[in-house]
Amino acid sequence: MRGIVFDGEQVRVVDDLEVRDPGPGEVLVRIAAAGLCHSDLSVLDGTIPFPPPVVLGHEGAGVVEAVGPGVVHVGPGDHVALSTLANCGACADCDRGRPTMCRKTIGMPGQPFSRGGQPLFQFASNSSFAERTVVKAVQAVKVPEDVPLTSAALLGCGVLTGVGAVLNRARVGRGETVVVLGTGGIGLNVLQGARLAGALTIVAVDTNPAKEAVARRFGATHFLASTDDVRSVLPTGADHVFECVGHTGLVRAAIDLLDRRGQAVLLGVTAPKAEAGFLPAAMFLDKSILGCRYGSSRPQKDIALYAELYRSGSLLLDELVTRTYPVEDFARAVEDAGRGEVARGVLTF
């Protein structure tokens, strides 16, 4: 079968990939669509260290082909969106409703794939850049069949992370003020999360003026080209500032733009050893800096909720899909993403 493999030096589309059958508590999914996320590109440039060879992809949707013993919530033929959380469901963090903090999956990649007899790692417990993948049952979330799979794919990462950061981590309140630094796939979902939360003023900041129209469509009330201009809109600062780029300078800017009791939420992935500075004295006005993993989400609950919000017209999904590409055009999809030409490019099989 086809898939996208990174061997540590180069990435390419192959057609001789194999995946094992599902075991107990596992699901075999035929992938229909997979979004190209910045995290996939971060593996290629080394920002996210990951052992090669690896089958990439972590934002996908498809149709269940087979289930292993013990799987009862999905069955063959069901449409599913895939999460990256292969959480155990039994540890203290899972029991508290914090599956993103499960210690039994982070940093423990499996090897369900093989090629020419050589095992390959699975990226983010998912590897949706393959025609078929095997995931834990908890990662497969059933979605209604009237949700297009090209759109449903984005539920598993970009939407879950961006909207979840607003609703679950920051808990933005009605009438509050929000600044979003960066309007890529994550930033757009932060914008619509803020809109769903009832934020009054939502300021999008991006150096690319071509992104203004889509930012406003997703919920921005203002669009600025520089953080230097934010105070002209919010003179005392913002209640919430979301850094969605992964730039250390913007981390500092996010903190500097806070009002009293404000929260800076860090979503962009920086290099592992990158450092950011700020003025500690400013934090004594009850300001907070919050990390956020995967939207502090509970995928089985949140993906199902977001699918229903899409069906009601409240959540935008189709509008995120700027362009679709056959998997063989992966290189072109990467180039378009690098030029900032797409909100989300989606690979199809």
Coordinates of C-alpha atoms in Angstrom, one line a residue:
M1 CA 0.0 0.0 0.0
R2 CA 1.0 3.6 -0.4
G3 CA 2.4 5.8 2.4
I4 CA 4.8 8.7 3.1
V5 CA 8.0 7.6 4.8
F6 CA 10.8 9.7 6.3
D7 CA 14.1 7.8 6.7
G8 CA 15.8 10.5 8.7
E9 CA 17.3 12.2 5.6
Q10 CA 14.6 12.3 2.9
V11 CA 10.9 11.8 2.7
R12 CA 9.1 10.0 -0.2
V13 CA 5.9 8.3 -1.2
V14 CA 6.3 4.6 -1.3
D15 CA 3.9 1.9 -2.6
D16 CA 5.2 -1.2 -0.8
L17 CA 4.2 -0.4 2.8
E18 CA 2.6 -3.1 5.0
V19 CA 0.6 -2.8 8.2
R20 CA -0.3 -5.6 10.6
D21 CA -3.8 -6.7 11.5
P22 CA -5.5 -5.1 14.5
G23 CA -4.9 -6.8 17.9
P24 CA -7.0 -6.6 21.0
G25 CA -8.4 -3.1 21.6
E26 CA -7.2 -1.9 18.2
V27 CA -8.9 -0.7 15.0
L28 CA -7.8 -0.9 11.3
V29 CA -8.8 2.2 9.4
R30 CA -8.7 2.8 5.7
I31 CA -7.6 6.4 5.4
A32 CA -9.6 8.6 3.1
A33 CA -8.0 12.0 3.9
A34 CA -5.2 13.4 6.0
G35 CA -4.4 17.1 6.8
L36 CA -0.8 18.3 6.4
C37 CA 0.0 19.9 9.8
H38 CA 3.0 21.9 10.8
S39 CA 4.0 19.1 13.2
D40 CA 4.6 16.8 10.3
L41 CA 6.9 19.3 8.8
S42 CA 8.6 19.8 12.1
V43 CA 9.7 16.1 12.0
L44 CA 11.3 16.7 8.7
D45 CA 13.3 19.8 9.8
G46 CA 14.2 18.3 13.2
T47 CA 12.2 20.6 15.4
I48 CA 10.3 17.6 16.6
P49 CA 12.9 14.8 17.2
F50 CA 11.5 11.4 16.1
P51 CA 13.2 8.1 15.4
P52 CA 13.3 7.1 11.7
P53 CA 12.2 5.4 9.7
V54 CA 8.7 6.6 10.3
V55 CA 5.4 6.8 8.5
L56 CA 4.2 10.4 8.9
G57 CA 0.7 11.9 9.4
H58 CA -1.4 12.5 12.4
E59 CA -4.5 14.3 11.3
G60 CA -6.7 11.8 9.5
A61 CA -10.2 10.3 8.9
G62 CA -11.4 7.2 7.2
V63 CA -13.5 4.1 7.3
V64 CA -13.1 1.3 9.7
E65 CA -12.1 -2.0 8.0
A66 CA -11.7 -4.3 11.0
V67 CA -11.6 -4.3 14.7
G68 CA -9.7 -6.4 17.2
P69 CA -11.2 -8.3 20.2
G70 CA -12.9 -6.1 22.8
V71 CA -13.7 -3.1 20.5
V72 CA -17.4 -2.3 20.7
H73 CA -17.9 1.4 20.0
V74 CA -17.0 1.3 16.3
G75 CA -17.2 -1.4 13.7
P76 CA -16.5 -2.1 10.0
G77 CA -18.0 0.6 7.8
D78 CA -18.1 3.3 10.4
H79 CA -16.6 6.7 9.5
V80 CA -14.1 7.9 12.1
A81 CA -11.8 10.8 12.8
L82 CA -8.5 9.8 14.4
S83 CA -6.9 11.4 17.5
T84 CA -3.2 11.1 18.3
L85 CA -3.9 10.2 22.0
A86 CA -3.3 6.5 22.5
N87 CA -4.0 7.0 26.2
C88 CA -4.3 4.0 28.4
G89 CA -7.6 5.0 30.0
A90 CA -6.6 3.6 33.4
C91 CA -3.8 5.8 34.9
A92 CA -4.4 8.6 37.4
D93 CA -4.4 11.3 34.7
C94 CA -6.8 9.4 32.4
D95 CA -9.1 8.7 35.4
R96 CA -9.2 12.5 36.1
G97 CA -10.3 13.2 32.6
R98 CA -6.8 14.4 31.5
P99 CA -5.9 12.0 28.7
T100 CA -3.4 14.4 27.1
M101 CA -1.3 13.8 30.2
C102 CA -1.3 10.0 30.1
R103 CA 2.3 8.9 30.8
K104 CA 2.0 5.5 29.2
T105 CA 2.0 6.7 25.6
I106 CA 4.1 9.9 25.2
G107 CA 7.5 9.0 23.9
M108 CA 6.7 5.3 23.3
P109 CA 6.1 4.9 19.5
G110 CA 4.9 1.6 18.2
Q111 CA 6.0 -0.1 15.0
P112 CA 2.9 -1.6 13.3
F113 CA 4.3 -0.9 9.8
S114 CA 6.9 -2.7 7.8
R115 CA 8.6 -2.3 4.4
G116 CA 10.8 -5.0 2.9
G117 CA 10.8 -6.8 6.2
Q118 CA 12.1 -3.7 8.1
P119 CA 9.8 -2.3 10.9
L120 CA 8.8 1.4 10.7
F121 CA 7.7 3.6 13.5
Q122 CA 4.2 5.2 13.8
F123 CA 4.1 9.0 14.2
A124 CA 2.0 10.3 17.0
S125 CA 0.4 6.9 17.4
N126 CA -1.4 7.6 14.2
S127 CA 0.4 7.7 10.8
S128 CA -2.5 8.8 8.7
F129 CA -0.2 9.4 5.7
A130 CA -0.8 5.7 4.7
E131 CA -3.7 4.0 3.0
R132 CA -4.3 2.0 6.1
T133 CA -3.3 2.4 9.7
V134 CA -3.8 0.6 13.0
V135 CA -4.7 2.7 16.1
K136 CA -6.0 2.0 19.6
A137 CA -9.7 1.9 19.8
V138 CA -9.8 5.1 22.0
Q139 CA -8.3 7.0 19.1
A140 CA -11.1 6.2 16.6
V141 CA -14.0 8.6 17.1
K142 CA -17.2 7.9 15.2
V143 CA -18.4 10.8 13.1
P144 CA -21.7 11.1 11.2
E145 CA -21.4 10.0 7.5
D146 CA -22.7 13.4 6.3
V147 CA -19.5 15.1 7.6
P148 CA -17.1 15.0 4.6
L149 CA -14.0 12.9 5.4
T150 CA -11.7 15.7 4.0
S151 CA -13.2 18.0 6.6
A152 CA -13.5 15.4 9.4
A153 CA -9.8 14.7 9.1
L154 CA -9.0 18.2 10.6
L155 CA -11.0 17.4 13.7
G156 CA -8.2 15.2 15.0
C157 CA -5.6 17.8 15.4
G158 CA -6.0 21.4 14.1
V159 CA -9.6 21.8 15.4
L160 CA -9.1 19.8 18.5
T161 CA -5.9 21.8 19.4
G162 CA -7.1 25.3 18.5
V163 CA -10.7 25.2 19.6
G164 CA -9.8 23.1 22.6
A165 CA -7.2 25.6 23.8
V166 CA -9.9 28.2 24.0
L167 CA -12.7 26.2 25.5
N168 CA -10.8 23.7 27.7
R169 CA -7.5 25.3 28.7
A170 CA -8.0 29.1 28.7
R171 CA -11.7 28.9 29.3
V172 CA -12.4 32.1 27.5
G173 CA -15.5 33.8 28.9
R174 CA -18.2 35.7 27.1
G175 CA -17.3 39.3 26.6
E176 CA -13.5 38.8 27.1
T177 CA -10.8 40.0 24.8
V178 CA -8.5 37.7 22.7
V179 CA -5.4 38.1 20.6
V180 CA -4.2 35.4 18.3
L181 CA -0.6 35.5 17.0
G182 CA -0.5 33.6 13.7
T183 CA -3.4 32.6 11.6
G184 CA -2.3 29.3 10.2
G185 CA -4.4 26.1 10.8
I186 CA -4.1 26.3 14.6
G187 CA -4.6 30.1 14.7
L188 CA -7.8 30.0 12.6
N189 CA -9.3 27.4 15.0
V190 CA -8.3 29.5 18.0
L191 CA -10.2 32.4 16.3
Q192 CA -13.3 30.3 15.8
G193 CA -13.0 28.9 19.3
A194 CA -13.0 32.5 20.7
R195 CA -16.0 33.2 18.5
L196 CA -17.8 30.2 19.9
A197 CA -16.9 31.2 23.5
G198 CA -18.5 34.7 23.0
A199 CA -15.3 36.8 23.1
L200 CA -16.1 40.4 22.4
T201 CA -12.9 41.6 20.7
I202 CA -10.8 39.1 18.8
V203 CA -7.6 40.4 17.3
A204 CA -5.7 38.4 14.7
V205 CA -2.1 39.2 14.1
D206 CA -0.3 38.0 11.0
T207 CA 2.4 39.4 8.7
N208 CA 0.6 38.1 5.6
P209 CA -2.1 40.6 4.6
A210 CA -3.7 37.9 2.3
K211 CA -4.9 36.1 5.4
E212 CA -7.2 38.9 6.6
A213 CA -10.3 37.8 4.8
V214 CA -10.2 34.2 6.1
A215 CA -9.2 35.4 9.6
R216 CA -12.3 37.6 9.8
R217 CA -14.5 34.8 8.4
F218 CA -13.4 32.6 11.3
G219 CA -14.1 35.2 13.9
A220 CA -11.5 38.0 14.0
T221 CA -13.0 41.4 14.7
H222 CA -9.6 43.1 13.9
F223 CA -6.7 42.1 11.7
L224 CA -3.2 43.6 12.3
A225 CA 0.2 43.1 10.6
S226 CA 2.2 43.6 13.8
T227 CA 2.0 43.0 17.5
D228 CA 3.1 46.7 17.9
D229 CA -0.4 47.8 16.9
V230 CA -2.4 45.7 19.3
R231 CA -2.4 48.3 22.0
S232 CA -4.2 50.7 19.6
V233 CA -7.1 48.2 19.8
L234 CA -6.7 47.0 23.4
P235 CA -5.0 49.9 25.3
T236 CA -4.8 48.0 28.6
G237 CA -4.0 44.6 27.0
A238 CA -5.9 41.4 26.4
D239 CA -7.5 38.9 28.6
H240 CA -6.0 36.0 26.6
V241 CA -3.2 35.9 24.1
F242 CA -2.5 32.7 22.1
E243 CA 0.9 32.2 20.5
C244 CA 0.3 29.9 17.5
V245 CA 3.6 30.2 15.6
G246 CA 6.3 28.7 17.8
H247 CA 8.6 31.8 17.7
T248 CA 10.4 32.8 20.9
G249 CA 10.0 36.5 20.1
L250 CA 6.2 36.0 19.9
V251 CA 6.2 34.2 23.2
R252 CA 7.6 37.4 24.8
A253 CA 5.1 39.5 22.8
A254 CA 2.2 37.4 24.0
I255 CA 3.2 38.0 27.6
D256 CA 3.8 41.7 27.1
L257 CA 0.3 42.1 25.5
L258 CA -1.6 40.8 28.6
D259 CA -3.9 42.9 30.7
R260 CA -4.0 42.3 34.5
R261 CA -5.0 38.7 35.2
G262 CA -4.4 37.9 31.6
Q263 CA -3.3 34.5 30.2
A264 CA -0.7 33.8 27.6
V265 CA -1.4 30.4 26.0
L266 CA 1.5 28.8 24.1
L267 CA 0.5 26.6 21.2
G268 CA 3.3 27.0 18.6
V269 CA 6.0 24.3 18.7
T270 CA 9.5 25.7 19.3
A271 CA 12.8 23.9 18.9
P272 CA 13.3 21.6 22.0
K273 CA 16.1 23.8 23.5
A274 CA 14.8 27.2 22.4
E275 CA 14.5 29.7 25.2
A276 CA 12.2 32.7 25.6
G277 CA 12.6 35.6 28.0
F278 CA 10.1 37.8 29.8
L279 CA 10.0 40.3 32.7
P280 CA 9.0 38.4 35.8
A281 CA 7.9 41.6 37.6
A282 CA 5.0 41.9 35.1
M283 CA 3.6 38.6 36.3
F284 CA 2.7 39.9 39.8
L285 CA -0.4 41.4 38.3
D286 CA -1.9 37.9 38.4
K287 CA -0.9 37.1 34.9
S288 CA -0.3 33.5 33.8
I289 CA 1.6 31.6 31.2
L290 CA -0.1 28.4 30.1
G291 CA 1.2 25.5 28.1
C292 CA -1.4 23.5 26.2
R293 CA -1.0 20.0 24.8
Y294 CA -3.5 19.0 22.2
G295 CA -6.2 21.5 23.3
S296 CA -6.4 19.8 26.7
S297 CA -8.9 17.7 25.0
R298 CA -10.9 14.5 25.6
P299 CA -11.1 13.4 22.0
Q300 CA -14.0 10.9 22.3
K301 CA -16.1 13.8 23.8
D302 CA -14.7 16.8 22.0
I303 CA -14.5 15.4 18.4
A304 CA -18.1 14.2 18.6
L305 CA -19.1 17.7 19.9
Y306 CA -17.2 19.6 17.2
A307 CA -18.8 17.3 14.5
E308 CA -22.2 18.3 15.8
L309 CA -21.3 22.0 15.9
Y310 CA -20.2 21.6 12.3
R311 CA -23.5 20.0 11.3
S312 CA -25.4 22.9 13.0
G313 CA -23.4 25.5 11.1
S314 CA -21.6 26.9 14.2
L315 CA -18.1 25.4 13.5
L316 CA -16.3 25.9 10.2
L317 CA -14.5 22.9 8.7
D318 CA -15.0 22.9 4.9
E319 CA -13.5 26.5 4.9
L320 CA -10.3 25.2 6.4
V321 CA -9.6 22.9 3.5
T322 CA -7.9 25.3 1.0
R323 CA -6.7 22.6 -1.3
T324 CA -6.7 18.8 -1.7
Y325 CA -3.8 16.8 -3.1
P326 CA -3.5 13.1 -4.2
V327 CA -0.9 11.6 -1.9
E328 CA 1.6 11.5 -4.8
D329 CA 1.6 15.3 -4.7
F330 CA 3.0 15.4 -1.2
A331 CA 6.0 17.6 -2.2
R332 CA 3.7 20.2 -3.8
A333 CA 1.6 20.2 -0.6
V334 CA 4.7 20.9 1.5
E335 CA 5.7 23.7 -0.8
D336 CA 2.3 25.4 -0.7
A337 CA 2.2 25.1 3.1
G338 CA 5.7 26.6 3.4
R339 CA 4.6 29.6 1.3
G340 CA 1.6 30.1 3.6
E341 CA -0.8 29.6 0.7
V342 CA -3.2 27.2 2.4
A343 CA -5.1 27.2 5.7
R344 CA -4.9 23.4 5.5
G345 CA -3.8 21.2 2.6
V346 CA -5.4 17.8 2.7
L347 CA -3.9 14.6 1.2
T348 CA -6.4 12.1 -0.3
F349 CA -6.0 8.4 -1.0

